[in-house]
Amino acid sequence: MDMQFIQDNLLLVGLAVVSGAMLLWSFIGGKVSGVASVDTLEATRLINQDALVLDVREDKEFVAGHIPKARHIPLGALATRLAELEKFKNKPIIVNCRSGQRSARACGILKKHGFEKAVNLKGGIMAWESANLPVEKKA
């Protein structure tokens, strides 16, 4: 009976497996990739201790709302604009995007270039806004 259900609902079963794998990856992906993550509370603490906030979203996303005093470098331009961040190489850098996926990739790029204190904001700007933390809406 169970095999018949699986055969009749192969698409749904496949979707459930893929969704579960994606959810699992969101929990363990950072640990596997070596990218450290911080939640909004830890990010706020780091910001209060003079950490740089780096927003790697696209221009339209950034203008629509970003963490106050965030520096904006879209992920696609990060590798060519690393010199702009050189003076922050030994300081904590909190990298954020919409949900935490692009910023995790950005952290990988930064780590590869010697920015050892780069951390990913877990949940991105969505988590920041959900925590009712301040957002600026100007460029």
Coordinates of N, CA, C and O in Angstrom, one line a residue, residues 28-133:
I28 N 23.1 23.1 8.4 CA 24.5 22.6 8.5 C 25.4 23.2 7.5 O 26.6 23.1 7.6
G29 N 24.8 23.9 6.5 CA 25.6 24.4 5.4 C 26.8 25.3 5.8 O 27.9 25.2 5.4
G30 N 26.5 26.2 6.7 CA 27.5 27.1 7.2 C 28.6 26.4 7.9 O 29.8 26.8 7.8
K31 N 28.3 25.4 8.7 CA 29.3 24.7 9.4 C 30.2 23.9 8.5 O 31.4 23.8 8.7
V32 N 29.6 23.3 7.4 CA 30.4 22.6 6.4 C 31.3 23.5 5.6 O 32.4 23.2 5.4
S33 N 30.8 24.7 5.3 CA 31.6 25.6 4.5 C 32.6 26.4 5.3 O 33.4 27.1 4.7
G34 N 32.5 26.4 6.6 CA 33.4 27.1 7.4 C 33.1 28.6 7.6 O 33.9 29.3 8.2
V35 N 31.9 29.0 7.2 CA 31.4 30.3 7.4 C 30.7 30.5 8.7 O 29.7 29.7 8.9
A36 N 31.2 31.4 9.5 CA 30.5 31.6 10.8 C 29.3 32.5 10.6 O 29.3 33.3 9.7
S37 N 28.3 32.2 11.4 CA 27.0 33.0 11.4 C 26.8 33.6 12.7 O 27.1 33.1 13.7
V38 N 26.1 34.8 12.7 CA 25.7 35.4 13.9 C 24.2 35.7 13.8 O 23.7 35.9 12.7
D39 N 23.5 35.7 14.9 CA 22.1 36.1 14.9 C 22.0 37.6 15.1 O 23.0 38.3 15.2
T40 N 20.8 38.1 15.1 CA 20.6 39.6 15.2 C 21.1 40.1 16.5 O 21.7 41.2 16.5
L41 N 21.0 39.4 17.6 CA 21.5 39.9 18.9 C 23.0 40.0 18.9 O 23.6 41.1 19.3
E42 N 23.7 39.0 18.4 CA 25.1 39.0 18.3 C 25.6 40.1 17.3 O 26.6 40.8 17.6
A43 N 24.9 40.2 16.2 CA 25.2 41.3 15.2 C 25.1 42.6 15.8 O 26.0 43.5 15.6
T44 N 24.1 42.9 16.6 CA 23.9 44.2 17.3 C 25.1 44.4 18.2 O 25.6 45.6 18.3
R45 N 25.5 43.4 19.0 CA 26.6 43.6 19.9 C 27.9 43.9 19.1 O 28.6 44.8 19.5
L46 N 28.1 43.3 18.0 CA 29.3 43.5 17.2 C 29.2 44.9 16.6 O 30.3 45.6 16.5
I47 N 28.1 45.3 16.1 CA 27.9 46.7 15.6 C 28.2 47.7 16.6 O 28.9 48.7 16.4
N48 N 27.8 47.5 17.8 CA 28.1 48.4 18.9 C 29.5 48.5 19.3 O 30.0 49.4 19.9
Q49 N 30.3 47.4 18.9 CA 31.7 47.4 19.1 C 32.5 47.8 17.8 O 33.6 47.4 17.7
D50 N 31.8 48.5 16.9 CA 32.4 49.1 15.7 C 32.7 48.1 14.6 O 33.6 48.3 13.8
A51 N 31.9 47.0 14.5 CA 32.0 46.1 13.3 C 31.4 46.8 12.1 O 30.5 47.7 12.2
L52 N 31.9 46.4 10.9 CA 31.4 46.9 9.7 C 30.3 46.0 9.2 O 30.3 44.8 9.4
V53 N 29.2 46.7 8.7 CA 28.1 45.9 8.1 C 28.2 46.0 6.6 O 28.3 47.1 6.1
L54 N 28.3 44.9 6.0 CA 28.5 44.9 4.5 C 27.2 44.2 3.9 O 26.9 43.1 4.2
D55 N 26.5 45.0 3.1 CA 25.3 44.5 2.5 C 25.6 44.1 1.0 O 26.1 45.0 0.3
V56 N 25.4 42.9 0.7 CA 25.8 42.4 -0.7 C 24.6 42.2 -1.6 O 24.7 41.6 -2.6
R57 N 23.4 42.8 -1.3 CA 22.2 42.7 -2.1 C 22.4 43.7 -3.3 O 23.3 44.5 -3.4
E58 N 21.5 43.5 -4.2 CA 21.5 44.4 -5.4 C 21.0 45.8 -5.0 O 20.4 46.0 -4.0
D59 N 21.3 46.8 -5.9 CA 21.0 48.2 -5.6 C 19.6 48.5 -5.2 O 19.4 49.1 -4.2
K60 N 18.6 47.9 -5.9 CA 17.2 48.2 -5.6 C 16.9 47.6 -4.2 O 16.1 48.3 -3.5
E61 N 17.4 46.5 -3.9 CA 17.1 45.9 -2.6 C 17.7 46.8 -1.5 O 17.1 47.0 -0.4
F62 N 18.9 47.3 -1.7 CA 19.6 48.1 -0.7 C 18.9 49.4 -0.4 O 18.6 49.8 0.7
V63 N 18.4 50.1 -1.5 CA 17.7 51.3 -1.4 C 16.4 51.1 -0.7 O 15.9 52.0 0.1
A64 N 15.8 50.0 -0.9 CA 14.5 49.7 -0.3 C 14.5 49.6 1.3 O 13.5 49.8 1.9
G65 N 15.7 49.3 1.8 CA 15.9 49.2 3.2 C 17.1 48.5 3.6 O 17.3 47.3 3.1
H66 N 18.0 49.1 4.5 CA 19.2 48.4 4.9 C 19.5 48.7 6.3 O 19.0 49.7 6.9
I67 N 20.4 48.0 6.9 CA 20.9 48.2 8.2 C 21.6 49.6 8.3 O 22.4 49.8 7.4
P68 N 21.3 50.4 9.3 CA 22.0 51.7 9.3 C 23.5 51.6 9.2 O 24.1 50.7 9.8
K69 N 24.1 52.5 8.5 CA 25.5 52.7 8.2 C 26.1 51.5 7.5 O 27.4 51.3 7.5
A70 N 25.3 50.7 6.8 CA 25.8 49.5 6.1 C 26.6 50.0 4.8 O 26.2 51.0 4.2
R71 N 27.7 49.4 4.5 CA 28.4 49.6 3.3 C 27.8 48.7 2.2 O 27.5 47.5 2.5
H72 N 27.6 49.2 1.0 CA 26.9 48.4 0.0 C 27.9 48.0 -1.1 O 28.4 48.9 -1.8
I73 N 28.1 46.8 -1.3 CA 28.8 46.2 -2.4 C 28.1 45.0 -2.9 O 28.1 44.0 -2.1
P74 N 27.4 45.0 -4.0 CA 26.7 43.8 -4.5 C 27.6 42.6 -4.6 O 28.8 42.8 -4.9
L75 N 27.1 41.4 -4.3 CA 27.9 40.2 -4.4 C 28.6 40.1 -5.7 O 29.8 39.7 -5.7
G76 N 28.0 40.4 -6.8 CA 28.6 40.3 -8.1 C 29.8 41.1 -8.3 O 30.7 40.9 -9.1
A77 N 29.9 42.2 -7.5 CA 31.1 43.2 -7.6 C 32.1 43.0 -6.5 O 33.1 43.6 -6.5
L78 N 31.8 42.1 -5.6 CA 32.6 42.0 -4.4 C 34.1 41.7 -4.7 O 35.0 42.3 -4.2
A79 N 34.3 40.7 -5.5 CA 35.7 40.3 -5.8 C 36.5 41.4 -6.4 O 37.7 41.5 -6.2
T80 N 35.9 42.3 -7.2 CA 36.7 43.4 -7.8 C 36.8 44.6 -6.9 O 37.5 45.6 -7.3
R81 N 36.0 44.6 -5.8 CA 36.0 45.8 -5.0 C 36.6 45.5 -3.6 O 36.4 46.3 -2.6
L82 N 37.3 44.5 -3.4 CA 37.9 44.1 -2.1 C 38.8 45.2 -1.5 O 38.9 45.3 -0.3
A83 N 39.5 45.9 -2.4 CA 40.4 47.0 -1.9 C 39.7 48.0 -1.1 O 40.3 48.6 -0.1
E84 N 38.4 48.2 -1.3 CA 37.6 49.2 -0.5 C 37.4 48.7 0.9 O 37.2 49.5 1.8
L85 N 37.6 47.4 1.2 CA 37.4 46.9 2.5 C 38.8 46.6 3.2 O 38.8 46.1 4.4
E86 N 39.9 46.8 2.6 CA 41.2 46.4 3.1 C 41.4 46.9 4.5 O 42.0 46.2 5.3
K87 N 41.0 48.2 4.8 CA 41.2 48.7 6.2 C 40.4 48.0 7.3 O 40.6 48.2 8.4
F88 N 39.4 47.1 6.8 CA 38.6 46.4 7.8 C 39.1 44.9 7.9 O 38.4 44.1 8.5
K89 N 40.2 44.6 7.3 CA 40.6 43.2 7.2 C 40.8 42.5 8.6 O 40.5 41.3 8.7
N90 N 41.1 43.3 9.6 CA 41.3 42.7 11.0 C 40.1 43.1 11.9 O 40.3 42.9 13.1
K91 N 39.0 43.6 11.4 CA 37.9 44.0 12.2 C 36.7 43.0 11.8 O 36.7 42.5 10.7
P92 N 35.8 42.9 12.7 CA 34.6 42.1 12.4 C 33.8 42.7 11.3 O 33.6 43.9 11.3
I93 N 33.4 41.9 10.3 CA 32.5 42.3 9.2 C 31.3 41.5 9.3 O 31.4 40.2 9.1
I94 N 30.1 42.1 9.4 CA 28.9 41.4 9.4 C 28.3 41.5 8.0 O 28.0 42.6 7.5
V95 N 28.2 40.4 7.3 CA 27.7 40.4 5.9 C 26.3 40.0 5.9 O 25.9 39.0 6.5
N96 N 25.5 40.8 5.1 CA 24.1 40.5 5.1 C 23.5 40.6 3.6 O 24.1 41.3 2.8
C97 N 22.5 39.9 3.4 CA 21.7 39.9 2.2 C 20.2 39.8 2.5 O 19.9 40.2 3.6
R98 N 19.4 39.3 1.7 CA 18.0 39.2 2.0 C 17.7 38.1 3.1 O 17.1 38.3 4.1
S99 N 18.3 36.9 2.8 CA 18.0 35.8 3.7 C 19.2 35.1 4.3 O 19.1 34.2 5.1
G100 N 20.4 35.4 3.8 CA 21.6 34.8 4.3 C 22.3 33.9 3.4 O 23.4 33.4 3.7
Q101 N 21.8 33.6 2.2 CA 22.5 32.8 1.2 C 23.6 33.5 0.5 O 24.7 33.0 0.4
R102 N 23.3 34.6 -0.1 CA 24.3 35.4 -0.9 C 25.4 35.9 0.1 O 26.6 35.9 -0.2
S103 N 25.0 36.3 1.3 CA 26.0 36.7 2.2 C 26.9 35.6 2.7 O 28.1 35.9 3.0
A104 N 26.4 34.4 2.7 CA 27.3 33.3 3.1 C 28.4 33.1 2.0 O 29.5 32.8 2.3
R105 N 27.9 33.2 0.7 CA 28.9 33.2 -0.4 C 29.9 34.3 -0.3 O 31.1 34.1 -0.5
A106 N 29.4 35.5 0.1 CA 30.3 36.7 0.2 C 31.3 36.4 1.3 O 32.5 36.8 1.2
C107 N 30.9 35.8 2.4 CA 31.8 35.5 3.5 C 32.9 34.6 3.0 O 34.1 34.7 3.4
G108 N 32.6 33.6 2.2 CA 33.5 32.7 1.6 C 34.6 33.4 0.8 O 35.8 33.2 0.9
I109 N 34.1 34.4 0.0 CA 35.1 35.2 -0.8 C 36.0 36.0 0.1 O 37.2 36.1 -0.1
L110 N 35.4 36.6 1.1 CA 36.2 37.4 2.0 C 37.2 36.6 2.8 O 38.4 37.0 2.9
K111 N 36.8 35.4 3.3 CA 37.7 34.5 4.0 C 38.9 34.1 3.1 O 40.0 34.1 3.5
K112 N 38.6 33.8 1.8 CA 39.6 33.4 0.8 C 40.6 34.5 0.7 O 41.8 34.3 0.3
H113 N 40.2 35.8 0.9 CA 41.1 36.9 0.7 C 41.6 37.5 2.1 O 42.1 38.6 2.1
G114 N 41.6 36.7 3.1 CA 42.2 37.0 4.4 C 41.3 37.8 5.4 O 41.8 38.3 6.4
F115 N 40.0 38.0 5.1 CA 39.1 38.6 6.0 C 38.6 37.6 7.0 O 37.5 37.1 6.9
E116 N 39.4 37.3 8.0 CA 39.1 36.1 8.9 C 37.9 36.4 9.8 O 37.3 35.5 10.4
K117 N 37.6 37.7 10.1 CA 36.5 38.0 11.0 C 35.2 38.3 10.3 O 34.3 38.8 11.0
A118 N 35.0 37.9 9.1 CA 33.8 38.0 8.4 C 32.8 37.0 8.9 O 33.1 35.8 8.9
V119 N 31.5 37.4 9.2 CA 30.5 36.5 9.6 C 29.2 36.8 8.9 O 29.0 38.0 8.4
N120 N 28.4 35.8 8.7 CA 27.2 35.9 8.0 C 26.0 36.2 9.0 O 25.9 35.6 10.0
L121 N 25.2 37.2 8.6 CA 24.0 37.5 9.4 C 22.9 36.4 9.1 O 22.4 36.4 8.0
K122 N 22.7 35.6 10.1 CA 21.8 34.5 9.9 C 20.4 35.0 9.6 O 19.8 35.8 10.4
G123 N 19.8 34.6 8.5 CA 18.4 35.1 8.2 C 18.4 36.4 7.4 O 17.4 36.9 7.0
G124 N 19.6 37.1 7.3 CA 19.7 38.3 6.5 C 18.8 39.4 7.0 O 18.4 39.5 8.2
I125 N 18.5 40.4 6.1 CA 17.7 41.5 6.5 C 16.3 41.1 6.9 O 15.7 41.8 7.7
M126 N 15.8 40.0 6.4 CA 14.5 39.5 6.8 C 14.5 39.2 8.4 O 13.6 39.6 9.0
A127 N 15.5 38.6 8.9 CA 15.6 38.4 10.3 C 15.8 39.7 11.1 O 15.2 39.9 12.1
W128 N 16.6 40.6 10.5 CA 16.8 41.9 11.1 C 15.5 42.6 11.3 O 15.2 43.2 12.4
E129 N 14.7 42.7 10.2 CA 13.4 43.4 10.3 C 12.4 42.6 11.2 O 11.7 43.3 11.9
S130 N 12.5 41.3 11.2 CA 11.6 40.5 12.1 C 11.9 40.8 13.5 O 11.0 40.7 14.4
A131 N 13.1 41.2 13.8 CA 13.5 41.5 15.2 C 13.2 42.9 15.5 O 13.6 43.4 16.6
N132 N 12.5 43.6 14.6 CA 12.1 45.0 14.8 C 13.4 45.9 15.0 O 13.3 46.9 15.8
L133 N 14.5 45.6 14.4 CA 15.7 46.5 14.5 C 15.6 47.5 13.4 O 14.9 47.4 12.4

